[in-house]
Coordinates of C-alpha atoms and ligand atoms in Angstrom, one line a residue:
M1 CA -0.2 0.3 0.1
N2 CA 1.2 3.5 -0.9
N3 CA 1.4 5.5 2.4
Y4 CA 2.9 8.4 0.9
G5 CA 6.0 8.3 3.0
I6 CA 4.2 9.2 6.1
D7 CA 6.9 7.1 8.3
I8 CA 9.8 9.0 7.1
W9 CA 7.9 12.8 7.3
S10 CA 5.4 12.8 9.8
D11 CA 7.0 11.9 13.3
D12 CA 4.1 10.5 14.0
N13 CA 2.2 13.6 14.0
F14 CA -0.2 12.5 11.6
M15 CA -1.5 8.2 10.9
I16 CA -3.4 6.8 8.4
E17 CA -5.9 4.5 9.4
D18 CA -9.4 3.5 7.6
G19 CA -8.3 5.3 4.6
L20 CA -7.8 8.2 6.4
A21 CA -4.7 10.6 7.3
K22 CA -5.2 11.4 11.2
I23 CA -3.8 13.7 13.4
N24 CA -2.0 11.3 15.8
Y25 CA -3.1 13.1 19.2
D26 CA -5.8 13.1 21.5
C27 CA -9.4 12.1 19.9
K28 CA -7.5 11.2 16.8
P29 CA -9.8 13.0 14.5
S30 CA -9.5 13.3 10.6
L31 CA -8.5 15.8 8.6
I32 CA -11.2 16.0 6.2
S33 CA -13.7 16.4 9.3
I34 CA -11.6 19.2 10.1
V35 CA -11.8 20.7 6.5
K36 CA -16.0 19.6 6.0
D37 CA -16.2 21.3 9.4
I38 CA -14.8 24.3 7.8
R39 CA -16.2 23.8 4.8
K40 CA -19.4 24.1 6.7
Q41 CA -19.3 27.6 7.1
D42 CA -18.5 27.9 3.1
F43 CA -14.2 28.3 3.1
K44 CA -14.6 26.3 0.3
G45 CA -11.2 27.4 -1.3
P46 CA -7.4 26.6 0.1
L47 CA -7.2 25.8 4.0
L48 CA -3.5 26.5 6.2
L49 CA -4.3 24.0 9.0
R50 CA -2.0 24.8 12.1
F51 CA -1.6 22.7 15.1
P52 CA -0.5 24.6 18.1
H53 CA -0.2 20.8 19.8
I54 CA 3.0 20.3 17.8
T55 CA 4.5 23.3 18.0
E56 CA 4.5 22.7 21.6
K57 CA 5.9 19.0 20.8
Q58 CA 8.9 20.5 19.0
V59 CA 9.5 23.1 22.1
N60 CA 9.2 20.9 24.8
T61 CA 11.3 18.1 22.8
L62 CA 14.3 20.9 22.2
Y63 CA 14.8 22.0 25.7
N64 CA 14.3 18.4 26.9
T65 CA 16.5 16.8 24.9
F66 CA 19.3 19.1 25.4
N67 CA 18.4 19.4 29.0
S68 CA 18.3 15.8 29.3
S69 CA 22.1 15.7 27.2
I70 CA 23.2 19.2 29.6
K71 CA 22.4 16.1 32.6
E72 CA 24.4 13.4 31.1
Y73 CA 27.8 15.2 30.5
D74 CA 27.7 17.0 33.1
Y75 CA 27.6 20.2 31.7
K76 CA 27.2 23.7 34.1
G77 CA 26.5 26.0 31.5
T78 CA 22.8 26.2 30.7
F79 CA 20.2 25.8 27.7
N80 CA 18.9 28.7 25.8
A81 CA 16.7 29.1 23.1
V82 CA 14.3 31.9 21.2
F83 CA 12.2 31.1 18.1
P84 CA 13.7 33.4 14.7
L85 CA 10.8 35.3 13.6
K86 CA 11.9 35.4 10.0
V87 CA 10.7 31.6 10.1
N88 CA 6.8 32.4 11.0
Q89 CA 5.9 35.6 12.2
L90 CA 2.3 35.8 11.9
P91 CA -0.3 35.6 15.0
N92 CA -2.1 32.4 14.9
F93 CA 1.9 31.0 15.0
I94 CA 3.2 33.0 17.7
H95 CA 0.6 33.9 20.0
P96 CA 0.4 29.7 21.4
L97 CA 4.5 29.8 20.8
I98 CA 4.8 32.4 23.3
N99 CA 2.0 31.0 25.8
E100 CA 4.0 27.2 25.6
G101 CA 7.6 29.1 25.5
K102 CA 7.0 30.7 29.2
K103 CA 7.6 27.6 30.9
F104 CA 11.0 27.4 29.4
N105 CA 11.9 31.0 29.6
Y106 CA 11.8 30.2 25.3
G107 CA 12.4 33.7 23.6
L108 CA 12.1 35.5 20.3
E109 CA 15.4 36.0 17.9
A110 CA 14.2 39.1 15.7
G111 CA 16.0 40.4 12.5
S112 CA 14.3 43.3 11.3
K113 CA 12.7 46.6 12.8
A114 CA 8.8 45.3 12.2
E115 CA 10.3 41.7 14.3
L116 CA 11.9 43.8 16.8
V117 CA 8.6 45.0 17.3
I118 CA 6.3 42.0 17.8
A119 CA 9.1 40.9 20.2
M120 CA 9.7 43.8 22.7
T121 CA 6.1 43.3 22.5
Y122 CA 4.7 39.7 23.2
N123 CA 7.7 38.5 24.3
N124 CA 7.3 37.1 28.3
V125 CA 9.2 39.9 30.5
G126 CA 12.3 37.8 31.0
S127 CA 12.7 35.1 28.4
P128 CA 16.0 36.0 26.0
I129 CA 15.6 38.4 22.7
T130 CA 18.5 38.2 20.4
V131 CA 18.5 40.4 17.2
N132 CA 20.4 40.2 14.3
G133 CA 20.7 41.3 10.9
F134 CA 22.2 44.6 9.4
K135 CA 21.4 47.7 12.0
D136 CA 20.8 51.4 11.5
K137 CA 20.6 53.7 14.6
E138 CA 16.4 53.8 15.3
M139 CA 16.5 49.7 15.1
I140 CA 19.8 49.8 17.9
H141 CA 17.2 52.5 19.3
L142 CA 14.0 50.2 19.2
G143 CA 17.0 47.9 21.5
F144 CA 17.8 50.1 23.8
I145 CA 14.0 51.1 24.5
A146 CA 13.2 46.9 24.4
K147 CA 15.9 47.2 27.5
S148 CA 13.9 50.0 29.0
M149 CA 10.9 48.3 28.9
G150 CA 12.8 45.1 31.2
H151 CA 13.4 43.0 28.4
N152 CA 16.6 40.4 28.8
I153 CA 17.7 41.4 24.8
T154 CA 21.4 41.0 23.2
I155 CA 22.0 43.0 20.1
I156 CA 24.3 41.1 18.0
I157 CA 26.8 43.1 16.1
E158 CA 27.4 42.6 12.8
G159 CA 30.1 44.7 11.8
L160 CA 31.9 47.1 13.7
N161 CA 29.9 50.5 12.6
E162 CA 27.2 48.5 14.3
L163 CA 29.3 48.9 17.9
E164 CA 30.3 52.6 16.8
I165 CA 26.0 53.3 17.0
I166 CA 25.5 51.5 19.7
I167 CA 28.2 53.9 21.3
E168 CA 26.5 57.0 19.3
V169 CA 23.2 55.9 21.0
L170 CA 24.8 55.2 24.9
N171 CA 25.9 59.0 24.5
E172 CA 23.0 60.8 23.6
T173 CA 20.3 58.7 25.5
K174 CA 22.2 57.7 28.4
M175 CA 19.8 55.0 28.3
E176 CA 20.9 51.8 29.7
C177 CA 22.6 49.2 27.2
P178 CA 21.6 46.0 26.1
N179 CA 23.5 42.9 26.2
I180 CA 26.4 42.9 22.7
G181 CA 27.1 40.0 21.2
L182 CA 29.7 39.8 18.4
R183 CA 28.8 37.6 14.7
V184 CA 31.6 35.8 13.7
R185 CA 32.5 35.0 10.3
L186 CA 33.7 31.5 10.6
H187 CA 36.3 29.8 8.5
S188 CA 34.3 26.5 8.6
G189 CA 30.9 26.9 6.2
G190 CA 27.5 25.7 6.4
S191 CA 25.7 22.8 4.6
G192 CA 23.3 22.3 2.4
L193 CA 20.9 24.7 0.2
W194 CA 21.3 27.6 2.1
A195 CA 25.2 27.3 3.4
K196 CA 25.5 30.5 2.1
S197 CA 24.7 32.0 5.7
G198 CA 28.2 30.9 7.4
G199 CA 31.7 30.6 5.8
I200 CA 34.3 33.1 5.3
N201 CA 32.6 34.5 2.1
S202 CA 29.2 35.2 3.7
K203 CA 26.9 38.5 4.3
F204 CA 27.6 38.2 7.9
G205 CA 29.5 38.5 10.9
L206 CA 33.3 39.6 12.0
T207 CA 36.4 38.1 10.7
S208 CA 38.9 37.4 13.4
T209 CA 40.7 40.8 12.5
E210 CA 37.4 42.9 13.4
I211 CA 36.3 41.3 16.5
L212 CA 40.2 42.0 18.1
E213 CA 39.2 45.2 16.7
A214 CA 35.6 45.2 18.6
Y215 CA 37.1 44.3 21.8
E216 CA 39.8 47.3 22.0
L217 CA 36.8 49.8 21.1
M218 CA 34.9 47.9 23.2
E219 CA 37.4 48.6 26.3
D220 CA 38.3 52.5 25.4
N221 CA 34.3 53.0 25.6
N222 CA 34.1 50.5 29.2
L223 CA 31.4 48.5 27.4
V224 CA 33.2 45.3 27.7
K225 CA 30.7 44.5 30.1
Y226 CA 28.0 44.1 27.9
L227 CA 29.2 41.7 26.0
T228 CA 27.5 38.5 26.7
M229 CA 27.5 36.3 23.7
I230 CA 29.5 34.9 20.8
H231 CA 26.9 33.9 18.0
F232 CA 27.4 31.7 14.3
H233 CA 24.5 30.8 12.4
I234 CA 25.8 28.5 9.4
G235 CA 23.1 28.1 7.4
S236 CA 19.4 27.0 7.3
A237 CA 18.1 22.7 7.2
M238 CA 21.7 21.2 7.6
N239 CA 21.7 17.8 6.4
S240 CA 24.7 16.7 8.3
I241 CA 26.4 17.7 11.6
K242 CA 29.8 18.1 10.4
P243 CA 30.2 21.7 9.8
L244 CA 28.6 22.3 13.1
K245 CA 31.0 20.5 15.2
K246 CA 33.3 22.7 13.0
A247 CA 31.5 25.7 13.7
L248 CA 31.9 25.3 17.6
R249 CA 34.9 24.2 17.5
E250 CA 36.2 27.6 15.6
S251 CA 33.9 29.6 17.8
G252 CA 34.4 27.8 20.9
H253 CA 37.9 28.9 21.0
I254 CA 36.9 32.9 20.1
Y255 CA 34.9 32.9 23.2
A256 CA 38.2 30.8 25.3
E257 CA 40.5 34.0 24.1
L258 CA 37.5 36.5 24.3
K259 CA 37.2 35.3 28.0
N260 CA 41.2 35.1 28.8
L261 CA 41.1 38.6 27.0
G262 CA 39.2 39.6 30.1
A263 CA 35.4 39.5 28.6
T264 CA 34.6 38.8 32.3
N265 CA 30.8 38.7 31.7
L266 CA 30.9 36.9 28.4
N267 CA 29.2 33.7 29.1
S268 CA 26.9 32.1 26.0
I269 CA 27.5 30.7 22.9
N270 CA 24.5 31.0 19.9
I271 CA 24.7 28.4 17.4
G272 CA 22.2 29.8 15.4
G273 CA 19.6 27.8 13.8
G274 CA 19.7 25.0 11.3
L275 CA 18.2 22.0 12.7
A276 CA 16.8 20.3 9.5
V277 CA 13.2 18.9 8.8
E278 CA 12.1 15.5 7.1
Y279 CA 10.7 16.8 3.7
N280 CA 11.4 14.0 1.6
A281 CA 8.8 11.6 1.5
Y282 CA 10.8 8.9 -0.8
E283 CA 14.1 8.2 1.5
R284 CA 15.8 9.9 4.7
T285 CA 17.8 13.4 4.0
R286 CA 18.1 13.6 7.3
F287 CA 21.2 12.2 8.7
Y288 CA 21.2 13.0 12.7
S289 CA 18.6 13.0 15.3
L290 CA 18.0 15.6 18.1
T291 CA 20.1 14.1 20.7
E292 CA 23.0 13.4 18.7
F293 CA 23.0 17.4 17.8
A294 CA 23.3 18.4 21.4
N295 CA 25.5 15.7 22.2
D296 CA 27.5 17.2 20.0
V297 CA 26.9 20.6 20.7
I298 CA 27.6 20.2 24.6
F299 CA 30.6 17.7 24.0
T300 CA 32.8 20.0 21.6
L301 CA 31.9 23.3 23.7
K302 CA 32.5 21.6 27.1
D303 CA 36.1 19.7 25.4
I304 CA 37.2 23.4 24.7
A305 CA 36.4 25.1 27.9
K306 CA 38.9 22.8 29.4
Q307 CA 41.4 22.7 27.0
K308 CA 41.5 26.8 27.8
G309 CA 40.5 26.4 31.3
V310 CA 37.6 28.7 31.0
D311 CA 34.0 28.4 32.8
E312 CA 31.5 25.8 30.5
P313 CA 29.3 28.7 28.1
N314 CA 25.7 29.2 28.4
I315 CA 24.2 27.7 24.8
F316 CA 21.5 29.4 22.5
T317 CA 19.8 28.5 20.1
E318 CA 17.7 29.7 17.0
S319 CA 16.8 26.8 15.5
G320 CA 13.2 28.0 13.5
R321 CA 12.1 25.4 10.7
F322 CA 12.5 22.7 13.7
I323 CA 10.0 24.3 15.5
S324 CA 7.7 25.8 13.0
A325 CA 7.3 23.4 10.2
A326 CA 5.5 20.4 10.7
S327 CA 3.1 22.8 13.3
T328 CA 0.9 23.6 9.7
V329 CA -0.5 22.0 6.5
L330 CA -1.7 23.1 3.6
V331 CA -5.1 21.2 2.0
A332 CA -5.9 22.3 -1.4
P333 CA -9.2 21.2 -2.7
V334 CA -8.9 19.3 -6.0
L335 CA -11.2 21.4 -8.7
E336 CA -10.5 19.1 -11.8
L337 CA -9.1 15.9 -13.1
F338 CA -8.3 17.1 -16.4
S339 CA -9.7 13.8 -18.0
A340 CA -12.8 14.4 -16.9
E341 CA -14.1 15.7 -19.7
Y342 CA -13.1 12.2 -21.7
D343 CA -16.2 11.1 -20.4
F344 CA -18.4 8.1 -21.5
D345 CA -20.7 10.5 -21.2
H346 CA -19.4 12.6 -23.5
L347 CA -19.0 10.2 -26.5
K348 CA -21.4 10.4 -29.8
L349 CA -20.6 7.7 -32.0
K350 CA -22.0 8.2 -35.7
D351 CA -24.0 5.3 -37.2
V352 CA -20.7 4.6 -39.6
N353 CA -17.3 5.3 -38.2
P354 CA -13.6 6.0 -39.4
P355 CA -12.1 2.2 -39.1
L356 CA -9.6 3.4 -36.8
I357 CA -12.7 4.9 -34.6
Q358 CA -14.2 1.3 -34.8
E359 CA -10.9 0.0 -33.7
L360 CA -10.5 2.1 -30.7
H361 CA -13.5 0.8 -29.5
D362 CA -13.0 -2.5 -29.6
L363 CA -9.9 -2.0 -28.2
Y364 CA -11.4 -0.8 -25.3
R365 CA -14.3 -3.4 -25.4
D366 CA -11.9 -6.2 -25.8
M367 CA -8.6 -5.6 -23.2
S368 CA -8.1 -7.8 -20.6
K369 CA -4.8 -7.9 -18.1
K370 CA -2.7 -9.3 -20.5
T371 CA -3.3 -7.5 -23.5
A372 CA -3.6 -4.1 -21.4
Y373 CA 0.1 -2.8 -22.3
E374 CA -0.4 -3.6 -25.8
Y375 CA -3.2 -2.5 -26.3
M376 CA -3.1 1.2 -25.0
H377 CA 0.2 1.2 -27.4
D378 CA -1.9 0.8 -30.1
S379 CA -4.7 3.0 -29.1
I380 CA -1.9 5.7 -28.5
D381 CA -0.6 4.7 -32.6
H382 CA -4.3 5.0 -33.9
M383 CA -4.6 8.7 -32.2
E384 CA -2.0 9.9 -33.8
S385 CA -3.3 8.5 -36.9
L386 CA -6.3 10.2 -36.3
L387 CA -4.7 13.4 -36.0
T388 CA -3.1 12.8 -38.8
L389 CA -6.4 12.1 -40.5
F390 CA -8.0 15.3 -39.0
D391 CA -5.3 17.4 -39.7
L392 CA -5.8 16.6 -43.7
G393 CA -9.2 16.9 -44.0
Y394 CA -10.4 13.3 -43.5
I395 CA -12.6 13.6 -40.5
D396 CA -14.8 16.0 -38.5
L397 CA -14.3 17.4 -35.3
Q398 CA -17.2 14.8 -34.0
D399 CA -14.7 12.0 -34.8
R400 CA -11.5 13.7 -33.6
S401 CA -14.0 14.1 -30.1
N402 CA -14.6 10.7 -30.2
A403 CA -11.2 9.7 -30.5
E404 CA -9.2 11.3 -27.9
I405 CA -12.3 9.8 -25.5
L406 CA -12.4 6.4 -26.9
T407 CA -7.9 6.5 -26.5
H408 CA -8.0 7.8 -23.1
Q409 CA -10.3 5.3 -22.2
V410 CA -8.7 3.0 -23.2
I411 CA -6.0 4.3 -20.7
K412 CA -7.2 4.8 -18.2
K413 CA -9.0 0.5 -18.2
A414 CA -5.7 -0.2 -19.2
I415 CA -4.2 1.3 -15.3
S416 CA -6.6 -0.1 -13.6
L417 CA -6.0 -3.7 -15.2
L418 CA -2.0 -3.5 -14.5
E419 CA -0.2 -3.1 -11.2
I420 CA 1.2 0.0 -9.6
D421 CA 4.3 -1.6 -9.9
H422 CA 4.3 -1.3 -13.9
Y423 CA 3.7 1.6 -13.4
E424 CA 6.4 3.6 -13.9
E425 CA 7.1 1.2 -17.6
L426 CA 3.3 2.9 -18.7
K427 CA 4.8 6.4 -17.6
K428 CA 7.8 6.0 -20.0
L429 CA 4.9 4.8 -23.0
D430 CA 3.9 8.2 -23.1
E431 CA 3.8 11.5 -21.4
N432 CA -0.2 11.9 -21.9
I433 CA -1.5 9.3 -20.0
Q434 CA -0.7 11.1 -16.7
E435 CA -3.9 12.6 -14.8
K436 CA -3.4 16.7 -14.0
Y437 CA -4.9 17.3 -10.9
L438 CA -6.1 21.4 -10.9
L439 CA -5.9 22.4 -7.2
N440 CA -7.9 25.4 -5.6
F441 CA -4.8 26.9 -4.6
S442 CA -1.7 29.1 -5.5
L443 CA 1.9 27.3 -5.3
F444 CA 3.2 31.2 -5.3
Q445 CA 1.5 32.1 -2.4
S446 CA 1.3 29.0 -0.3
L447 CA 4.4 27.0 -1.3
P448 CA 6.9 29.4 -2.8
D449 CA 9.8 27.6 -1.8
Y450 CA 9.1 25.1 -4.5
W451 CA 8.9 27.6 -7.0
G452 CA 11.9 29.2 -5.6
I453 CA 14.3 26.9 -4.4
D454 CA 12.7 23.5 -5.6
Q455 CA 11.9 22.5 -2.1
E456 CA 10.2 19.5 -1.7
F457 CA 6.9 18.9 0.2
P458 CA 5.2 15.9 1.9
I459 CA 1.9 15.1 -0.4
M460 CA -0.4 13.3 0.5
P461 CA -4.1 12.9 -0.2
I462 CA -6.5 13.3 3.1
T463 CA -9.0 10.5 2.1
H464 CA -9.2 7.2 -0.2
L465 CA -5.8 6.1 1.5
D466 CA -6.9 2.3 1.4
K467 CA -7.8 2.2 -2.1
K468 CA -4.6 1.7 -4.7
P469 CA -4.0 5.3 -6.5
T470 CA -3.3 4.3 -9.9
R471 CA -2.9 7.8 -11.5
S472 CA 0.8 9.4 -12.0
A473 CA -0.4 13.1 -11.6
S474 CA 1.1 16.5 -12.1
L475 CA -0.8 19.5 -9.7
W476 CA -1.4 22.3 -11.2
D477 CA -2.6 26.0 -9.6
I478 CA -5.3 28.3 -10.4
T479 CA -2.7 31.0 -11.3
C480 CA -2.4 31.7 -15.1
D481 CA 1.4 30.9 -14.7
S482 CA 2.8 28.0 -15.9
D483 CA 5.3 28.2 -13.3
G484 CA 2.0 27.0 -11.5
E485 CA 3.0 23.5 -11.5
L486 CA 3.9 20.3 -9.6
P487 CA 4.7 18.1 -12.9
F488 CA 5.4 14.1 -12.1
D489 CA 8.3 13.0 -11.5
L490 CA 9.6 9.9 -12.4
K491 CA 12.4 9.9 -9.4
K492 CA 9.9 11.2 -7.0
P493 CA 6.5 9.2 -8.3
L494 CA 3.0 10.9 -7.2
Y495 CA 0.4 8.4 -7.4
L496 CA -3.7 9.9 -6.6
H497 CA -7.1 8.1 -6.9
D498 CA -9.1 8.6 -10.2
V499 CA -12.2 10.1 -8.5
N500 CA -15.2 11.5 -10.1
L501 CA -15.4 14.6 -8.6
N502 CA -19.1 15.0 -9.6
K503 CA -19.7 12.3 -6.6
E504 CA -17.2 13.6 -4.2
D505 CA -14.9 15.9 -2.7
Y506 CA -11.1 14.9 -3.2
F507 CA -8.8 17.1 -1.1
I508 CA -4.5 17.1 -1.4
A509 CA -2.5 17.8 1.9
F510 CA 0.9 19.4 1.9
F511 CA 2.7 18.5 4.9
N512 CA 5.6 20.6 7.1
V513 CA 4.7 24.0 5.2
G514 CA 4.8 25.8 8.9
A515 CA 8.6 27.3 7.8
Y516 CA 9.0 30.4 6.0
Q517 CA 6.4 29.6 3.2
D518 CA 3.7 32.0 4.9
T519 CA 5.0 35.7 4.5
L520 CA 7.6 34.6 1.9
G521 CA 4.4 33.4 -0.3
M522 CA 4.0 36.0 -3.1
K523 CA 0.3 36.9 -4.2
H524 CA 1.0 36.4 -7.7
N525 CA -2.3 37.3 -10.1
L526 CA -3.9 38.7 -6.3
F527 CA -4.4 35.3 -5.0
S528 CA -3.7 35.8 -0.7
H529 CA -3.2 34.2 2.0
P530 CA -5.5 30.7 2.2
T531 CA -8.3 30.8 4.8
E532 CA -6.2 29.4 7.5
V533 CA -7.4 28.1 11.1
N534 CA -6.1 27.3 14.6
I535 CA -6.6 23.7 15.4
V536 CA -6.8 23.0 19.1
F537 CA -8.1 20.1 21.3
K538 CA -10.5 20.4 24.0
N539 CA -11.8 18.3 26.3
G540 CA -11.2 15.5 24.1
E541 CA -12.6 17.5 21.6
V542 CA -11.4 19.2 18.3
V543 CA -11.9 23.2 18.7
L544 CA -11.1 25.2 15.9
E545 CA -10.0 28.5 17.2
K546 CA -9.4 31.5 15.2
I547 CA -11.0 31.4 12.2
L548 CA -8.8 34.1 9.6
E549 CA -10.2 34.1 6.7
S550 CA -8.4 34.4 3.2
Q551 CA -7.9 38.5 2.4
K552 CA -11.3 39.6 0.2
I553 CA -10.1 41.0 -2.8
I554 CA -10.9 44.9 -2.2
D555 CA -8.4 44.3 0.6
I556 CA -6.2 43.0 -1.3
L557 CA -6.7 46.1 -4.1
E558 CA -6.1 48.4 -1.1
D559 CA -2.9 46.6 -0.1
I560 CA -1.1 47.0 -3.5
D561 CA -2.5 51.1 -3.2
Y562 CA -5.3 51.7 -4.9
D563 CA -8.0 54.2 -3.7
T564 CA -11.1 52.0 -3.1
N565 CA -13.3 54.4 -3.3
D566 CA -12.2 55.3 -6.9
I567 CA -12.8 51.8 -7.4
R568 CA -16.5 51.5 -5.9
A569 CA -17.4 55.4 -7.6
R570 CA -16.2 54.4 -10.5
L571 CA -17.7 50.8 -11.0
R572 CA -21.0 52.3 -9.1
K573 CA -20.8 55.2 -11.8
N574 CA -21.3 53.2 -14.5
L575 CA -23.7 50.2 -13.2
N576 CA -27.1 50.0 -12.3
D577 CA -28.1 49.0 -9.3
H578 CA -28.6 45.0 -9.6
N579 CA -25.4 44.4 -11.0
Y580 CA -23.5 46.8 -8.7
K581 CA -24.8 44.7 -5.5
D582 CA -23.1 41.7 -6.8
I583 CA -20.0 43.2 -7.4
E584 CA -19.7 44.5 -4.4
K585 CA -20.6 41.6 -2.5
Y586 CA -17.8 39.7 -5.1
L587 CA -15.4 42.9 -3.6
N588 CA -15.8 41.7 0.0
E589 CA -14.8 37.8 -0.9
N590 CA -11.7 36.1 -1.1
S591 CA -10.2 34.6 -4.8
Y592 CA -10.1 31.5 -4.4
L593 CA -12.8 29.4 -6.6
K594 CA -15.4 28.5 -5.0
T595 CA -17.0 26.3 -7.7
I596 CA -15.2 24.8 -11.4
W597 CA -17.8 26.5 -13.6
S598 CA -19.1 23.2 -15.4
Y599 CA -21.3 21.6 -17.7
H600 CA -21.5 18.4 -15.2
E601 CA -23.9 20.3 -12.4
Ligands
PLP701 C1 17.1 31.9 9.7 C2 18.0 32.1 11.0 C3 17.7 31.0 11.5 C4 16.8 30.0 11.2 O1 17.4 28.6 11.0 P1 16.4 27.5 11.1 O2 17.6 27.1 10.6 O3 15.7 28.5 10.0 O4 16.0 26.9 12.0 C5 18.3 31.7 13.1 N1 19.2 32.2 13.2 C6 19.5 33.4 12.4 C7 20.5 34.7 12.7 C8 19.0 33.0 10.9 O5 19.0 34.0 10.4

């Protein structure tokens, strides 16, 4: 049975039972039951389902794993973590995270002024805030203001000029100085798609010369007492721990050297993010466990501290992908199967048909499992000949339509007769036998990393999981852009079910979409964020919390700076009352399709 790799990517968060994808938690509801409940409230487009319990699980796992490693190695430093806001800033994700994080003192990391404002406003006071990225005077001033609110904030400088700005703000405002961290530019690079974040040629961090200069500058300005943290981030989704170990050695020694120079309050190493998530449905790509990761960090830092005779540093991590990816599932309704138009209902055979069409008909009628492969091949040949006859004017449009329908029906019958094992063989025979599934979503909005960097996401239908999927599938979104497609890939084949959408709904889910996709998504064709819902469990029941409807058309237009009063006034002037009322209704709905316009209905 095809389980869509759920044992590889789902970390037991989801399960298959009775043919349904279910949430492996509490009352174990099926995804389809949740989707139906939401659709009853007239949300027919794509849905973004968030599961705060999965975020909680990740936060708990992170702390528990590191803390047990600390115990095992009798490590003297503490474990601390912050969530990097750039990975997911949306309130429906962030609020439950902050709530859950309180017991651990879990904090936030900000990389821009807007993110810093979120951190200052919502972070549990006392939990750490770290500030990364390029900063101007305003951003550093914001950091000082956060400090004055009682926040435990560390400004991590990326360059000497930022230290100079800190001194300026200090002198101008006479406010209390936040903690200072130094981001080091490592000699060792990262691994994986995002390796650019680390390494000597990376965009970020101070070289050894600059670190020494920064230290001098801090000494001259009596700031050494604020230096508390060494920071590095070697890139997202590391597929191996090796580069991390190198980076730990390098930064561990820098930490120890600075301590020995006289940085008495320097007490932490911030190892950035980088913990990978399994996105693959075909083979494991993540070659380490969190326990191995934690053990390596603790062991290496302990070793260096011993060697150099300094205190073992407190550890900070900023992993965001690990915390957030699994918490969110995108569910897209299938609007249409491309070959639905080749239904037998539409076949209109004449009293006398061209011989090849009669033969197609016979191929269909006489096909058995044994002859399926051969007959399918023949039907494709016939089809090609019939298309040539059409081009030469020997058959008419009705004949051509009949030929297309019969050929598709022959292929469909062959596929259902043959075992799925043969399927890759079938695919080689002809590209045309792939089924195209039109999905009510925008790939650009909801899976931007697929479009931008070929990031895979696990894909699985949420029903029919006890039936053999028989169609090699390519998925199309509803944007008018040919890039809005997930084509069938022989190396990672996706098979879906042959469903009759006039009789039943069929939904495709994309998993592990909680990291980066939300705000990276773009409004191509003016499709905005899907309707999103937090799914929480209370007393053994599912509660749909915080339904946030996809943006209304009028608001999307306002977002791209149209004057909505002008839009309304112009439409008003040119339409009668009746039509204007209709258009006003549409302006207040979202852009996704409610139904497909179809003559079957
Ligand atoms: C992006 C980023 C992170 C998050 O990394 P993930 O690997 O996605 O968890 C952490 N720290 C810094 C400085 C970052 O820029």
